Amino acid sequence: MNDLLIKGNTDIEILNNQDFTKPITNVKYWERDYINSNLYTISNKSHKTFFMFLWRTGCRVSEVVGVKLRDVDFVNYTVTIKWLKKRKYQTRIIPMHPDLRNILDYYVANLKHDDRLFDFSRQRADQLARKYFNGSCHKFRHSFAVNWLRSGGDLYLLSRMLGHSSVKVTETYLQIVPIDIGKELIKVQFWGK
């Protein structure tokens, strides 16, 4: 790709040398219908709510198992996410989808302010993901990102939602949805109205 940026290459030459038909990433994800149909089959309330939280936030499994009731702001529809990076806790505040807010409002009825929402470990969460979805919890994160972009979500905002240190990390997901680039081109106006 760097050799495409050689001075003198026109935009057409650069585009002609890129293959938008093949994803260049090994990111594995599930389609929206697969996740939703599997969620429907889970009868355990805690397990189902946990996977809905993963699916609707894109958070890392280690972040979700650490969320406490006090981290959820039902009034402002936000969740404070904490994670450890280089032995220091980092935080970000993410918006909460209204559907998730309603689910959590019902789910947390018997929890105390300092209780964790989900009382199991990251390892147990991955066991449950294999049981219900035949994959790992991290696949929900990738699925969330792909679904966000396919739904027309902004790359920069996605990067902030996922807690990436740089939008460059998030750009990986653009390689999964190459066909959608054409949809953006259609929005561009070349003639005056």
Tab-separated table of C-alpha atoms in Angstrom:
chain	number	residue	atom	x	y	z
A	1	MET	CA	0.000	0.000	0.000
A	2	ASN	CA	2.858	2.423	0.796
A	3	ASP	CA	4.189	2.096	-2.732
A	4	LEU	CA	0.828	3.403	-3.925
A	5	LEU	CA	1.558	6.715	-2.279
A	6	ILE	CA	4.545	7.400	-4.533
A	7	LYS	CA	4.508	10.934	-5.863
A	8	GLY	CA	3.003	11.084	-9.301
A	9	ASN	CA	0.374	8.367	-8.868
A	10	THR	CA	-3.062	9.684	-9.748
A	11	ASP	CA	-6.156	8.862	-7.722
A	12	ILE	CA	-7.300	6.529	-10.501
A	13	GLU	CA	-3.978	4.645	-10.479
A	14	ILE	CA	-4.167	4.230	-6.719
A	15	LEU	CA	-7.769	2.986	-6.841
A	16	ASN	CA	-7.013	0.616	-9.712
A	17	ASN	CA	-4.218	-0.991	-7.695
A	18	GLN	CA	-6.457	-1.725	-4.701
A	19	ASP	CA	-8.679	-4.774	-4.564
A	20	PHE	CA	-11.874	-3.765	-2.756
A	21	THR	CA	-13.510	-7.129	-3.413
A	22	LYS	CA	-11.376	-9.088	-0.935
A	23	PRO	CA	-11.253	-8.287	2.760
A	24	ILE	CA	-7.628	-8.061	3.903
A	25	THR	CA	-8.330	-8.857	7.522
A	26	ASN	CA	-8.825	-12.002	9.532
A	27	VAL	CA	-11.399	-10.467	11.883
A	28	LYS	CA	-14.131	-12.981	12.582
A	29	TYR	CA	-17.654	-11.780	13.344
A	30	TRP	CA	-21.253	-12.938	13.374
A	31	GLU	CA	-24.075	-11.565	11.292
A	32	ARG	CA	-26.830	-9.678	13.139
A	33	ASP	CA	-29.483	-12.339	12.437
A	34	TYR	CA	-27.279	-15.115	13.834
A	35	ILE	CA	-26.745	-13.238	17.100
A	36	ASN	CA	-30.382	-12.258	17.499
A	37	SER	CA	-31.699	-15.745	16.791
A	38	ASN	CA	-29.272	-17.292	19.288
A	39	LEU	CA	-30.110	-14.679	21.930
A	40	TYR	CA	-33.747	-15.648	21.573
A	41	THR	CA	-32.957	-19.255	22.592
A	42	ILE	CA	-31.153	-18.375	25.872
A	43	SER	CA	-33.451	-18.885	28.849
A	44	ASN	CA	-31.022	-17.935	31.645
A	45	LYS	CA	-31.746	-14.254	32.391
A	46	SER	CA	-28.197	-13.398	33.487
A	47	HIS	CA	-26.562	-15.079	30.494
A	48	LYS	CA	-28.978	-13.509	28.034
A	49	THR	CA	-28.529	-10.013	29.511
A	50	PHE	CA	-24.748	-10.425	29.478
A	51	PHE	CA	-24.704	-11.265	25.763
A	52	MET	CA	-27.145	-8.450	25.001
A	53	PHE	CA	-24.770	-6.081	26.811
A	54	LEU	CA	-21.802	-7.320	24.742
A	55	TRP	CA	-23.781	-7.101	21.499
A	56	ARG	CA	-25.215	-3.645	22.140
A	57	THR	CA	-22.033	-1.987	23.455
A	58	GLY	CA	-19.086	-3.613	21.682
A	59	CYS	CA	-17.204	-3.700	24.988
A	60	ARG	CA	-14.423	-6.138	25.785
A	61	VAL	CA	-15.515	-9.091	27.909
A	62	SER	CA	-13.099	-8.046	30.674
A	63	GLU	CA	-14.783	-4.632	30.746
A	64	VAL	CA	-18.310	-6.039	30.913
A	65	VAL	CA	-17.642	-8.484	33.757
A	66	GLY	CA	-16.303	-5.535	35.762
A	67	VAL	CA	-19.310	-3.228	35.293
A	68	LYS	CA	-21.068	-2.432	38.567
A	69	LEU	CA	-24.550	-1.076	39.048
A	70	ARG	CA	-23.071	2.295	40.082
A	71	ASP	CA	-21.425	2.509	36.598
A	72	VAL	CA	-24.815	2.548	34.865
A	73	ASP	CA	-26.520	5.932	34.561
A	74	PHE	CA	-30.145	5.170	33.733
A	75	VAL	CA	-31.106	8.847	33.584
A	76	ASN	CA	-28.490	9.886	31.002
A	77	TYR	CA	-28.371	6.515	29.190
A	78	THR	CA	-24.634	6.010	29.744
A	79	VAL	CA	-22.297	3.373	31.141
A	80	THR	CA	-18.874	4.082	32.607
A	81	ILE	CA	-16.473	1.451	31.337
A	82	LYS	CA	-13.198	0.765	33.162
A	83	TRP	CA	-10.280	-1.248	31.911
A	84	LEU	CA	-6.683	-1.849	32.868
A	85	LYS	CA	-3.961	-0.738	30.473
A	86	LYS	CA	-0.287	-0.777	31.423
A	87	ARG	CA	-1.285	-1.355	35.070
A	88	LYS	CA	-3.390	1.820	35.143
A	89	TYR	CA	-7.162	1.996	35.078
A	90	GLN	CA	-8.634	3.820	32.110
A	91	THR	CA	-12.249	4.904	31.845
A	92	ARG	CA	-14.605	5.922	29.104
A	93	ILE	CA	-18.261	6.774	29.168
A	94	ILE	CA	-20.319	5.226	26.416
A	95	PRO	CA	-23.942	5.813	25.453
A	96	MET	CA	-26.432	3.103	26.247
A	97	HIS	CA	-28.954	2.092	23.597
A	98	PRO	CA	-32.537	2.593	24.889
A	99	ASP	CA	-33.249	-1.130	24.384
A	100	LEU	CA	-30.297	-2.057	26.589
A	101	ARG	CA	-31.357	0.513	29.179
A	102	ASN	CA	-34.809	-1.070	29.408
A	103	ILE	CA	-33.350	-4.566	29.661
A	104	LEU	CA	-30.924	-3.496	32.408
A	105	ASP	CA	-33.588	-1.577	34.294
A	106	TYR	CA	-35.519	-4.815	34.693
A	107	TYR	CA	-32.413	-6.961	35.253
A	108	VAL	CA	-30.813	-4.909	38.088
A	109	ALA	CA	-33.939	-4.696	40.283
A	110	ASN	CA	-32.376	-6.820	43.064
A	111	LEU	CA	-28.771	-5.585	42.814
A	112	LYS	CA	-27.060	-3.306	45.303
A	113	HIS	CA	-25.197	-0.146	44.240
A	114	ASP	CA	-21.723	-1.791	44.407
A	115	ASP	CA	-22.737	-5.163	42.922
A	116	ARG	CA	-21.312	-6.241	39.606
A	117	LEU	CA	-23.953	-6.695	36.935
A	118	PHE	CA	-22.621	-10.119	35.996
A	119	ASP	CA	-21.216	-12.358	38.685
A	120	PHE	CA	-18.894	-14.526	36.620
A	121	SER	CA	-15.340	-14.425	35.310
A	122	ARG	CA	-14.050	-13.693	31.819
A	123	GLN	CA	-13.206	-17.391	31.448
A	124	ARG	CA	-16.765	-18.411	32.386
A	125	ALA	CA	-18.112	-15.835	29.938
A	126	ASP	CA	-16.098	-17.422	27.127
A	127	GLN	CA	-17.418	-20.868	28.121
A	128	LEU	CA	-20.938	-19.507	27.831
A	129	ALA	CA	-20.155	-17.928	24.449
A	130	ARG	CA	-18.949	-21.279	23.160
A	131	LYS	CA	-22.087	-22.949	24.545
A	132	TYR	CA	-24.616	-20.510	23.085
A	133	PHE	CA	-22.795	-19.092	20.048
A	134	ASN	CA	-20.012	-21.551	19.212
A	135	GLY	CA	-17.370	-18.819	19.497
A	136	SER	CA	-15.679	-16.373	21.853
A	137	CYS	CA	-17.015	-13.249	23.543
A	138	HIS	CA	-14.593	-11.140	21.521
A	139	LYS	CA	-16.548	-11.988	18.380
A	140	PHE	CA	-19.361	-9.821	19.760
A	141	ARG	CA	-16.986	-6.847	19.716
A	142	HIS	CA	-16.131	-7.432	16.071
A	143	SER	CA	-19.793	-8.043	15.245
A	144	PHE	CA	-20.788	-4.793	16.935
A	145	ALA	CA	-18.188	-2.856	14.923
A	146	VAL	CA	-19.193	-4.398	11.600
A	147	ASN	CA	-22.890	-3.839	12.349
A	148	TRP	CA	-22.155	-0.195	13.334
A	149	LEU	CA	-20.393	0.494	10.031
A	150	ARG	CA	-22.965	-1.353	7.923
A	151	SER	CA	-25.661	0.734	9.595
A	152	GLY	CA	-23.894	3.908	8.502
A	153	GLY	CA	-22.189	4.691	11.819
A	154	ASP	CA	-19.220	7.060	11.951
A	155	LEU	CA	-15.747	5.490	12.149
A	156	TYR	CA	-14.412	8.055	14.620
A	157	LEU	CA	-17.362	7.575	16.994
A	158	LEU	CA	-16.975	3.803	16.702
A	159	SER	CA	-13.342	4.179	17.713
A	160	ARG	CA	-14.409	6.094	20.822
A	161	MET	CA	-17.127	3.539	21.649
A	162	LEU	CA	-14.628	0.694	21.445
A	163	GLY	CA	-12.005	2.556	23.469
A	164	HIS	CA	-9.345	2.262	20.796
A	165	SER	CA	-6.213	4.322	21.345
A	166	SER	CA	-6.273	5.426	17.721
A	167	VAL	CA	-8.803	5.493	14.903
A	168	LYS	CA	-6.167	3.582	12.876
A	169	VAL	CA	-6.954	0.494	14.957
A	170	THR	CA	-10.649	0.870	14.128
A	171	GLU	CA	-9.941	1.218	10.395
A	172	THR	CA	-9.435	-2.556	10.287
A	173	TYR	CA	-13.219	-2.915	10.227
A	174	LEU	CA	-13.445	-0.888	7.015
A	175	GLN	CA	-11.712	-3.770	5.268
A	176	ILE	CA	-14.607	-6.062	6.204
A	177	VAL	CA	-17.283	-3.899	4.609
A	178	PRO	CA	-15.640	-2.879	1.323
A	179	ILE	CA	-18.863	-2.944	-0.674
A	180	ASP	CA	-20.282	-0.209	1.550
A	181	ILE	CA	-17.712	2.288	0.221
A	182	GLY	CA	-19.864	2.624	-2.881
A	183	LYS	CA	-22.861	3.679	-0.768
A	184	GLU	CA	-20.844	6.624	0.536
A	185	LEU	CA	-19.817	7.626	-2.991
A	186	ILE	CA	-23.465	7.817	-4.034
A	187	LYS	CA	-24.054	10.466	-1.325
A	188	VAL	CA	-21.413	12.761	-2.851
A	189	GLN	CA	-22.858	15.495	-5.084
A	190	PHE	CA	-20.913	16.440	-8.220
A	191	TRP	CA	-23.494	18.757	-9.764
A	192	GLY	CA	-25.199	21.803	-8.294
A	193	LYS	CA	-28.890	21.703	-7.502
